[in-house]
Amino acid sequence: MQKHRWLIVWAVALLLLLPACDGGDTGGDAVSLSFYGPSTGRELDLTNAALRRFNQANPDIQAHVSPTPRLYQERLDLYNEVLQGGDPGVDLLQIDVVWTKALAVHALDLKPYVSSDQLGRYFATIVENNTADGKLVGIPWFTDAPLLYYRSDLLAEYGYDHPPGDWDELEEMASAIQKGEREKGNLGFWGYAWQGRPYEGLTCNALEWQVSQGGGNILDEQGNPSFNNAEAAAAFQRAAGWIGTISPPQVTDWDEEDAMALWRRGDVAFMRNWSFGYSETKKTNLGDDFEVTSLPAGPGGTAPVLGGWQLMVSKYSRHPEAAARLARFLASEAEQKIRAVEGSQNPTINSLYGDTEILKAMPFAANFDSTMNDVVRRPSTIAGTKYPQVSEAYWTAVHTILTGGDAQQALAEGEARVKEILSE
Ligand code: GLC
């Protein structure tokens, strides 16, 4: 009898517990949402924390990250694969500011899901960028502009009282500091780290060199290739000259994380990178020994390329309404603030630039207006769905020059390739 009583207690407990195991307070039939996008550890941590907040506030929905490859191109290939297959299990996707036109055909129009009041809070230029085929393809999540990171302790030590204002100064300071540090015994020390791997990040770096040299954009306003000119060639040859002198030979295979790794080790004086690196560096023992400033200028001024990521709902999603709710939540003021304070990522909502906690965590945000004045846009609107191919032809030509190819020939071939792509 005693035994039976225990059995009954156990059975009742099991019955009471079952619903909790089956989704807890979600009632067991919560909608499950997949979010394709965040890949690296840091991005993943920030996003997982945001999803936990969302899931808690929306017990009828359980959202999770479907991690994607870290490599940029592989990520776009994966998106194209799952979207072209019309996979109903793909709900929300993190898309690059230059992908909105290329992915628009697969996007749910988010306009009916965002009030005009809320939409009006986002930077109008990004909303415009994200509008394609008459749809709001993505809600602006965070925006990106590159910074020049520099070791303020080393600049002071070598007698420089200001960061480099132009490329000549950058070269001069980078080589002097590199020489001095190597003489002290750090043979692995370099002057300047950037992104030279053949991928979208090289398109950003190269366009910054080209525009600052006065060499125009990748496509002109009419949509014709405009990078085969003497200024652009000079800019790319200058960068080629850094390799093996002030930049490590491996830089032609580096993305943002690779540059970050050398910087984090304390083995480089200057680095070009996006704003995420600020909070990352603050957490290291370089925290008090670095500053950021705008990218060096050339005859064409300073030319930071606009980056950033948007939230797109797949039109094949089984749960469009829930996915749109998640997109709205992630891009809300409150969530953008957390991302800015913890991950130093630039908000897409103007009013957040007056927030004292944000300005404390990422002081460079105070200059965001002037950065936006200088900002250069990749021609993804003009090239439309062809942008990824155009960009590939461009970075291929630049990479050829960086790795020793003849500049004139590489640019002429790149131009011919772009013409071919645009006429297909
Ligand atoms: C950053 C930018 C993005 C750019 C990419 C290139 O993630 O936000 O716009 O395309 O870097 O690597």
Short mmCIF file of C-alpha atoms and ligand atoms in Angstrom, two decimals:
data_model
loop_
_atom_site.label_atom_id
_atom_site.label_comp_id
_atom_site.label_asym_id
_atom_site.label_seq_id
_atom_site.Cartn_x
_atom_site.Cartn_y
_atom_site.Cartn_z
CA MET A 1 0.00 0.00 0.00
CA GLN A 2 2.86 2.29 1.00
CA LYS A 3 4.48 1.47 -2.33
CA HIS A 4 1.29 2.30 -4.22
CA ARG A 5 0.91 5.57 -2.46
CA TRP A 6 4.38 6.60 -3.67
CA LEU A 7 3.51 5.48 -7.14
CA ILE A 8 0.41 7.67 -7.13
CA VAL A 9 2.36 10.66 -5.79
CA TRP A 10 4.98 10.12 -8.53
CA ALA A 11 2.33 9.82 -11.25
CA VAL A 12 0.56 12.99 -10.09
CA ALA A 13 3.87 14.86 -9.93
CA LEU A 14 4.68 13.68 -13.43
CA LEU A 15 1.31 14.87 -14.70
CA LEU A 16 1.88 18.26 -13.11
CA LEU A 17 5.42 18.52 -14.47
CA LEU A 18 4.69 17.41 -18.01
CA PRO A 19 3.28 20.67 -19.30
CA ALA A 20 6.29 22.51 -17.87
CA CYS A 21 8.73 20.23 -19.75
CA ASP A 22 6.75 20.79 -22.88
CA GLY A 23 7.64 24.45 -23.14
CA GLY A 24 6.97 25.66 -19.59
CA ASP A 25 4.72 28.66 -19.41
CA THR A 26 4.52 28.64 -23.18
CA GLY A 27 1.65 26.22 -22.82
CA GLY A 28 3.45 23.71 -24.99
CA ASP A 29 2.30 25.01 -28.34
CA ALA A 30 4.56 28.02 -28.63
CA VAL A 31 5.56 29.10 -32.10
CA SER A 32 9.19 28.24 -32.75
CA LEU A 33 11.13 30.89 -34.70
CA SER A 34 14.53 30.58 -36.31
CA PHE A 35 16.82 33.58 -36.67
CA TYR A 36 19.51 33.19 -39.32
CA GLY A 37 22.41 35.55 -38.89
CA PRO A 38 24.67 35.95 -35.91
CA SER A 39 27.77 33.86 -36.30
CA THR A 40 30.70 34.74 -34.08
CA GLY A 41 30.91 34.30 -30.34
CA ARG A 42 30.39 37.93 -29.46
CA GLU A 43 27.52 38.51 -31.85
CA LEU A 44 25.98 35.26 -30.79
CA ASP A 45 26.15 36.14 -27.09
CA LEU A 46 24.52 39.54 -27.59
CA THR A 47 21.80 38.03 -29.74
CA ASN A 48 21.11 35.05 -27.51
CA ALA A 49 20.66 37.42 -24.59
CA ALA A 50 18.21 39.52 -26.65
CA LEU A 51 16.27 36.40 -27.64
CA ARG A 52 16.01 35.34 -24.02
CA ARG A 53 14.44 38.72 -23.23
CA PHE A 54 12.08 38.36 -26.18
CA ASN A 55 11.06 34.81 -25.27
CA GLN A 56 10.36 35.83 -21.73
CA ALA A 57 8.18 38.74 -22.82
CA ASN A 58 6.43 36.65 -25.51
CA PRO A 59 5.71 33.26 -23.97
CA ASP A 60 3.72 32.26 -27.04
CA ILE A 61 6.88 32.41 -29.14
CA GLN A 62 10.24 30.71 -28.68
CA ALA A 63 12.93 32.19 -30.89
CA HIS A 64 16.39 30.69 -31.35
CA VAL A 65 19.48 31.48 -33.39
CA SER A 66 20.36 29.26 -36.32
CA PRO A 67 24.09 29.99 -36.48
CA THR A 68 25.49 30.82 -39.89
CA PRO A 69 29.05 30.58 -41.24
CA ARG A 70 31.42 33.31 -40.11
CA LEU A 71 32.69 33.81 -43.64
CA TYR A 72 30.72 36.51 -45.34
CA GLN A 73 30.34 34.84 -48.73
CA GLU A 74 29.31 31.52 -47.23
CA ARG A 75 26.62 33.30 -45.25
CA LEU A 76 25.11 34.87 -48.38
CA ASP A 77 25.33 31.52 -50.21
CA LEU A 78 23.47 29.83 -47.36
CA TYR A 79 20.74 32.49 -47.40
CA ASN A 80 20.31 32.10 -51.15
CA GLU A 81 20.13 28.35 -50.80
CA VAL A 82 17.47 28.25 -48.07
CA LEU A 83 15.46 31.09 -49.57
CA GLN A 84 15.50 29.79 -53.11
CA GLY A 85 14.23 26.50 -51.72
CA GLY A 86 11.34 28.40 -50.06
CA ASP A 87 12.13 26.79 -46.69
CA PRO A 88 9.17 27.64 -44.36
CA GLY A 89 11.39 26.95 -41.34
CA VAL A 90 13.51 30.05 -41.99
CA ASP A 91 11.83 33.00 -40.32
CA LEU A 92 14.09 35.96 -39.62
CA LEU A 93 17.41 36.79 -41.31
CA GLN A 94 20.13 39.29 -40.52
CA ILE A 95 21.03 40.90 -43.84
CA ASP A 96 23.79 43.29 -44.85
CA VAL A 97 22.94 46.84 -45.91
CA VAL A 98 24.17 45.90 -49.41
CA TRP A 99 21.96 42.80 -49.72
CA THR A 100 18.52 44.40 -49.53
CA LYS A 101 18.01 44.59 -53.31
CA ALA A 102 19.51 41.18 -53.96
CA LEU A 103 17.30 39.44 -51.38
CA ALA A 104 14.15 41.57 -51.82
CA VAL A 105 12.40 38.93 -53.91
CA HIS A 106 12.37 36.61 -50.89
CA ALA A 107 11.32 39.24 -48.34
CA LEU A 108 8.03 39.78 -46.60
CA ASP A 109 6.97 43.42 -46.85
CA LEU A 110 7.42 44.66 -43.29
CA LYS A 111 5.57 47.93 -43.82
CA PRO A 112 2.23 46.64 -42.48
CA TYR A 113 4.03 45.44 -39.34
CA VAL A 114 5.81 48.67 -38.36
CA SER A 115 3.84 51.77 -37.41
CA SER A 116 4.74 54.88 -39.39
CA ASP A 117 5.59 56.52 -36.09
CA GLN A 118 8.18 53.83 -35.34
CA LEU A 119 9.49 53.78 -38.90
CA GLY A 120 9.99 57.55 -38.72
CA ARG A 121 12.47 57.08 -35.88
CA TYR A 122 14.98 55.18 -38.00
CA PHE A 123 17.50 57.01 -40.19
CA ALA A 124 15.57 57.87 -43.34
CA THR A 125 18.50 57.02 -45.63
CA ILE A 126 18.66 53.47 -44.24
CA VAL A 127 14.91 53.01 -44.53
CA GLU A 128 15.20 54.19 -48.12
CA ASN A 129 18.08 51.80 -48.72
CA ASN A 130 15.98 48.97 -47.29
CA THR A 131 13.02 49.67 -49.52
CA ALA A 132 12.99 47.63 -52.72
CA ASP A 133 10.33 46.27 -55.07
CA GLY A 134 7.93 48.57 -53.16
CA LYS A 135 8.55 46.59 -49.96
CA LEU A 136 10.21 47.39 -46.68
CA VAL A 137 12.71 44.53 -46.96
CA GLY A 138 14.44 45.03 -43.62
CA ILE A 139 14.11 46.94 -40.36
CA PRO A 140 17.40 48.75 -39.62
CA TRP A 141 19.10 46.86 -36.77
CA PHE A 142 22.47 48.55 -36.41
CA THR A 143 24.60 50.67 -38.65
CA ASP A 144 28.33 50.53 -39.15
CA ALA A 145 31.06 52.98 -39.99
CA PRO A 146 34.75 52.09 -39.85
CA LEU A 147 37.18 53.65 -37.42
CA LEU A 148 40.93 53.97 -37.27
CA TYR A 149 42.01 52.34 -34.01
CA TYR A 150 45.35 53.46 -32.66
CA ARG A 151 47.60 52.77 -29.70
CA SER A 152 47.60 56.09 -27.86
CA ASP A 153 50.31 54.84 -25.47
CA LEU A 154 52.68 54.13 -28.36
CA LEU A 155 51.90 57.35 -30.18
CA ALA A 156 52.83 59.25 -27.03
CA GLU A 157 55.95 57.15 -26.54
CA TYR A 158 57.15 57.89 -30.08
CA GLY A 159 56.46 61.60 -29.77
CA TYR A 160 53.25 61.97 -31.78
CA ASP A 161 50.72 64.31 -30.23
CA HIS A 162 47.89 63.54 -32.66
CA PRO A 163 46.68 60.54 -34.65
CA PRO A 164 47.41 60.45 -38.39
CA GLY A 165 45.20 62.78 -40.40
CA ASP A 166 46.13 61.41 -43.80
CA TRP A 167 47.63 58.30 -45.37
CA ASP A 168 51.14 59.78 -45.52
CA GLU A 169 51.10 60.39 -41.79
CA LEU A 170 49.71 56.92 -41.14
CA GLU A 171 52.55 55.36 -43.14
CA GLU A 172 55.18 57.46 -41.41
CA MET A 173 53.92 56.75 -37.88
CA ALA A 174 53.25 53.08 -38.54
CA SER A 175 56.73 52.42 -39.82
CA ALA A 176 58.47 54.42 -37.07
CA ILE A 177 56.54 52.66 -34.29
CA GLN A 178 57.01 49.26 -35.92
CA LYS A 179 60.77 49.85 -36.22
CA GLY A 180 61.02 50.96 -32.59
CA GLU A 181 58.98 48.05 -31.23
CA ARG A 182 61.00 45.54 -33.23
CA GLU A 183 64.22 47.03 -31.94
CA LYS A 184 62.87 46.45 -28.44
CA GLY A 185 62.62 42.77 -29.37
CA ASN A 186 59.01 42.36 -30.49
CA LEU A 187 59.73 40.94 -33.92
CA GLY A 188 56.06 40.18 -34.55
CA PHE A 189 55.01 43.82 -34.26
CA TRP A 190 53.36 45.53 -37.26
CA GLY A 191 52.27 49.04 -38.18
CA TYR A 192 48.83 48.66 -39.75
CA ALA A 193 46.14 45.94 -39.84
CA TRP A 194 43.15 45.93 -42.20
CA GLN A 195 41.04 43.52 -44.29
CA GLY A 196 42.59 42.26 -47.54
CA ARG A 197 40.97 38.89 -48.08
CA PRO A 198 39.04 38.62 -51.37
CA TYR A 199 35.54 39.26 -49.95
CA GLU A 200 33.09 42.07 -49.26
CA GLY A 201 35.31 43.52 -46.55
CA LEU A 202 38.01 44.18 -49.17
CA THR A 203 35.44 46.02 -51.27
CA CYS A 204 34.90 48.30 -48.24
CA ASN A 205 38.62 48.87 -47.59
CA ALA A 206 39.41 49.41 -51.28
CA LEU A 207 36.56 51.83 -51.82
CA GLU A 208 37.78 53.86 -48.86
CA TRP A 209 41.25 54.10 -50.44
CA GLN A 210 39.83 54.88 -53.87
CA VAL A 211 37.40 57.61 -52.80
CA SER A 212 39.89 59.24 -50.45
CA GLN A 213 42.34 59.36 -53.36
CA GLY A 214 39.72 61.12 -55.50
CA GLY A 215 39.14 58.05 -57.68
CA GLY A 216 35.32 57.98 -57.69
CA ASN A 217 33.07 55.07 -56.74
CA ILE A 218 32.80 51.51 -58.13
CA LEU A 219 29.91 52.51 -60.41
CA ASP A 220 29.06 56.07 -61.39
CA GLU A 221 25.55 57.54 -61.04
CA GLN A 222 24.59 56.15 -64.43
CA GLY A 223 25.61 52.69 -63.31
CA ASN A 224 28.79 52.39 -65.39
CA PRO A 225 32.00 51.00 -63.87
CA SER A 226 34.15 53.91 -62.75
CA PHE A 227 37.09 52.37 -60.92
CA ASN A 228 39.47 52.02 -63.84
CA ASN A 229 41.28 55.33 -63.42
CA ALA A 230 44.69 56.64 -62.41
CA GLU A 231 43.68 57.76 -58.90
CA ALA A 232 42.13 54.39 -58.07
CA ALA A 233 45.20 52.60 -59.44
CA ALA A 234 47.46 54.82 -57.31
CA ALA A 235 45.36 54.11 -54.22
CA PHE A 236 45.52 50.34 -54.71
CA GLN A 237 49.23 50.44 -55.44
CA ARG A 238 49.80 52.38 -52.28
CA ALA A 239 47.98 49.70 -50.29
CA ALA A 240 49.95 46.98 -52.12
CA GLY A 241 53.10 48.75 -50.92
CA TRP A 242 52.05 48.31 -47.28
CA ILE A 243 52.10 44.53 -47.54
CA GLY A 244 55.23 43.12 -45.98
CA THR A 245 56.38 46.63 -44.97
CA ILE A 246 53.87 48.03 -42.44
CA SER A 247 51.22 45.29 -42.81
CA PRO A 248 51.77 41.55 -42.41
CA PRO A 249 51.97 39.51 -45.65
CA GLN A 250 48.96 37.47 -44.43
CA VAL A 251 46.74 40.58 -44.55
CA THR A 252 45.67 39.57 -48.08
CA ASP A 253 43.85 36.69 -46.41
CA TRP A 254 42.41 38.62 -43.47
CA ASP A 255 38.92 39.65 -42.46
CA GLU A 256 37.78 41.76 -39.50
CA GLU A 257 38.34 39.02 -36.91
CA ASP A 258 41.89 38.31 -38.13
CA ALA A 259 42.84 41.98 -37.87
CA MET A 260 41.22 42.04 -34.44
CA ALA A 261 43.31 39.07 -33.29
CA LEU A 262 46.63 40.88 -34.00
CA TRP A 263 45.31 44.06 -32.43
CA ARG A 264 44.06 42.27 -29.33
CA ARG A 265 47.51 40.71 -28.84
CA GLY A 266 48.93 44.24 -28.73
CA ASP A 267 51.07 43.60 -31.81
CA VAL A 268 49.98 46.40 -34.10
CA ALA A 269 49.94 50.21 -33.87
CA PHE A 270 46.92 50.96 -36.11
CA MET A 271 43.89 49.02 -37.28
CA ARG A 272 40.95 49.71 -39.57
CA ASN A 273 37.85 48.05 -38.20
CA TRP A 274 34.16 48.55 -37.50
CA SER A 275 32.86 49.88 -34.22
CA PHE A 276 32.31 46.47 -32.56
CA GLY A 277 36.06 46.43 -31.88
CA TYR A 278 35.72 49.28 -29.41
CA SER A 279 33.86 47.37 -26.69
CA GLU A 280 35.96 44.29 -27.49
CA THR A 281 39.19 46.21 -26.91
CA LYS A 282 37.87 47.83 -23.74
CA LYS A 283 37.62 44.36 -22.24
CA THR A 284 41.30 43.59 -22.89
CA ASN A 285 44.37 44.90 -21.10
CA LEU A 286 44.72 47.48 -23.89
CA GLY A 287 41.58 49.11 -22.53
CA ASP A 288 43.27 52.35 -21.48
CA ASP A 289 45.91 52.44 -24.19
CA PHE A 290 43.91 53.00 -27.32
CA GLU A 291 41.70 55.56 -29.04
CA VAL A 292 39.74 55.74 -32.25
CA THR A 293 39.53 58.42 -34.91
CA SER A 294 38.32 58.81 -38.48
CA LEU A 295 40.05 57.00 -41.31
CA PRO A 296 43.04 58.83 -42.80
CA ALA A 297 42.20 61.28 -45.57
CA GLY A 298 43.69 61.69 -49.03
CA PRO A 299 43.15 64.40 -51.64
CA GLY A 300 39.49 63.28 -51.74
CA GLY A 301 39.04 63.59 -47.96
CA THR A 302 38.23 60.79 -45.52
CA ALA A 303 35.88 58.20 -46.98
CA PRO A 304 34.36 55.75 -44.48
CA VAL A 305 32.16 53.15 -46.17
CA LEU A 306 28.66 52.71 -44.76
CA GLY A 307 28.00 49.26 -43.33
CA GLY A 308 25.29 47.80 -41.17
CA TRP A 309 22.74 45.05 -40.78
CA GLN A 310 18.97 44.78 -41.20
CA LEU A 311 16.29 42.36 -40.06
CA MET A 312 14.39 40.68 -42.87
CA VAL A 313 11.48 38.25 -42.57
CA SER A 314 11.35 35.52 -45.19
CA LYS A 315 8.14 35.57 -47.19
CA TYR A 316 8.13 31.77 -47.01
CA SER A 317 8.11 31.81 -43.20
CA ARG A 318 5.39 29.72 -41.57
CA HIS A 319 5.06 32.43 -38.90
CA PRO A 320 5.36 35.86 -40.56
CA GLU A 321 3.49 37.75 -37.85
CA ALA A 322 5.60 36.31 -35.02
CA ALA A 323 8.81 36.83 -37.01
CA ALA A 324 7.87 40.48 -37.64
CA ARG A 325 7.22 40.88 -33.92
CA LEU A 326 10.73 39.58 -33.20
CA ALA A 327 12.25 41.95 -35.81
CA ARG A 328 10.43 44.89 -34.23
CA PHE A 329 11.60 43.89 -30.78
CA LEU A 330 15.25 43.50 -31.77
CA ALA A 331 15.29 46.87 -33.55
CA SER A 332 13.45 48.68 -30.74
CA GLU A 333 15.05 51.59 -28.88
CA ALA A 334 15.54 49.53 -25.73
CA GLU A 335 17.29 46.65 -27.52
CA GLN A 336 19.42 48.95 -29.68
CA LYS A 337 20.56 50.69 -26.54
CA ILE A 338 21.68 47.43 -24.96
CA ARG A 339 23.55 46.51 -28.15
CA ALA A 340 25.23 49.92 -28.23
CA VAL A 341 26.24 49.86 -24.57
CA GLU A 342 27.41 46.24 -24.53
CA GLY A 343 28.61 45.76 -28.10
CA SER A 344 29.42 49.34 -29.28
CA GLN A 345 27.25 48.95 -32.34
CA ASN A 346 25.80 52.14 -33.80
CA PRO A 347 22.04 52.53 -33.33
CA THR A 348 19.83 53.22 -36.33
CA ILE A 349 17.63 55.56 -34.30
CA ASN A 350 18.79 59.16 -34.22
CA SER A 351 17.52 60.01 -30.73
CA LEU A 352 19.75 57.33 -29.17
CA TYR A 353 22.81 59.41 -30.09
CA GLY A 354 21.88 61.75 -27.24
CA ASP A 355 21.78 58.95 -24.66
CA THR A 356 24.42 59.50 -21.98
CA GLU A 357 25.00 55.80 -21.26
CA ILE A 358 25.56 55.12 -24.95
CA LEU A 359 27.93 58.06 -25.27
CA LYS A 360 29.85 56.82 -22.25
CA ALA A 361 30.18 53.32 -23.68
CA MET A 362 31.05 54.48 -27.21
CA PRO A 363 32.23 58.13 -27.05
CA PHE A 364 32.90 58.20 -30.80
CA ALA A 365 29.11 58.10 -31.33
CA ALA A 366 29.13 61.83 -30.50
CA ASN A 367 30.77 62.39 -33.93
CA PHE A 368 28.33 60.20 -35.76
CA ASP A 369 26.75 63.12 -37.59
CA SER A 370 30.03 64.17 -39.14
CA THR A 371 30.87 60.53 -39.99
CA MET A 372 27.52 60.28 -41.75
CA ASN A 373 28.39 63.41 -43.74
CA ASP A 374 31.55 61.76 -45.06
CA VAL A 375 30.09 58.33 -45.52
CA VAL A 376 30.45 56.59 -48.87
CA ARG A 377 27.90 54.08 -50.06
CA ARG A 378 28.69 50.97 -52.03
CA PRO A 379 26.62 50.96 -55.25
CA SER A 380 24.14 48.30 -54.12
CA THR A 381 21.12 50.40 -55.04
CA ILE A 382 22.40 51.14 -58.53
CA ALA A 383 23.60 47.57 -59.16
CA GLY A 384 20.48 46.08 -57.57
CA THR A 385 20.40 42.29 -57.66
CA LYS A 386 23.77 42.29 -59.47
CA TYR A 387 25.58 43.98 -56.59
CA PRO A 388 27.14 40.84 -55.11
CA GLN A 389 28.68 39.95 -58.50
CA VAL A 390 29.82 43.51 -59.19
CA SER A 391 31.46 43.66 -55.79
CA GLU A 392 33.18 40.33 -56.42
CA ALA A 393 34.60 41.56 -59.73
CA TYR A 394 35.86 44.71 -57.98
CA TRP A 395 37.48 42.97 -55.01
CA THR A 396 39.03 40.40 -57.36
CA ALA A 397 40.72 43.17 -59.36
CA VAL A 398 41.95 44.87 -56.17
CA HIS A 399 43.16 41.59 -54.70
CA THR A 400 45.13 40.91 -57.89
CA ILE A 401 46.90 44.24 -57.44
CA LEU A 402 47.55 43.62 -53.75
CA THR A 403 49.14 40.27 -54.54
CA GLY A 404 51.53 41.68 -57.15
CA GLY A 405 49.41 41.90 -60.33
CA ASP A 406 49.70 44.77 -62.77
CA ALA A 407 47.29 47.53 -61.69
CA GLN A 408 46.29 48.76 -65.14
CA GLN A 409 45.63 45.29 -66.44
CA ALA A 410 43.72 44.18 -63.32
CA LEU A 411 41.49 47.27 -63.40
CA ALA A 412 40.82 46.95 -67.14
CA GLU A 413 39.86 43.30 -66.67
CA GLY A 414 37.70 44.17 -63.67
CA GLU A 415 35.93 46.86 -65.64
CA ALA A 416 35.26 44.49 -68.54
CA ARG A 417 33.92 41.88 -66.12
CA VAL A 418 31.56 44.41 -64.48
CA LYS A 419 30.26 45.51 -67.89
CA GLU A 420 29.61 41.89 -68.74
CA ILE A 421 27.74 41.28 -65.44
CA LEU A 422 25.59 44.37 -65.89
CA SER A 423 24.66 43.48 -69.45
CA GLU A 424 23.68 39.87 -68.65
C1 GLC B 1 30.50 44.79 -41.66
C2 GLC B 1 29.52 45.79 -42.26
C3 GLC B 1 28.93 45.26 -43.52
C4 GLC B 1 30.04 44.88 -44.47
C5 GLC B 1 30.94 43.86 -43.83
C6 GLC B 1 32.13 43.53 -44.73
O1 GLC B 1 29.83 43.70 -41.17
O2 GLC B 1 28.50 46.10 -41.36
O3 GLC B 1 28.08 46.21 -44.11
O4 GLC B 1 29.55 44.41 -45.69
O5 GLC B 1 31.44 44.35 -42.62
O6 GLC B 1 32.97 42.61 -44.16
#
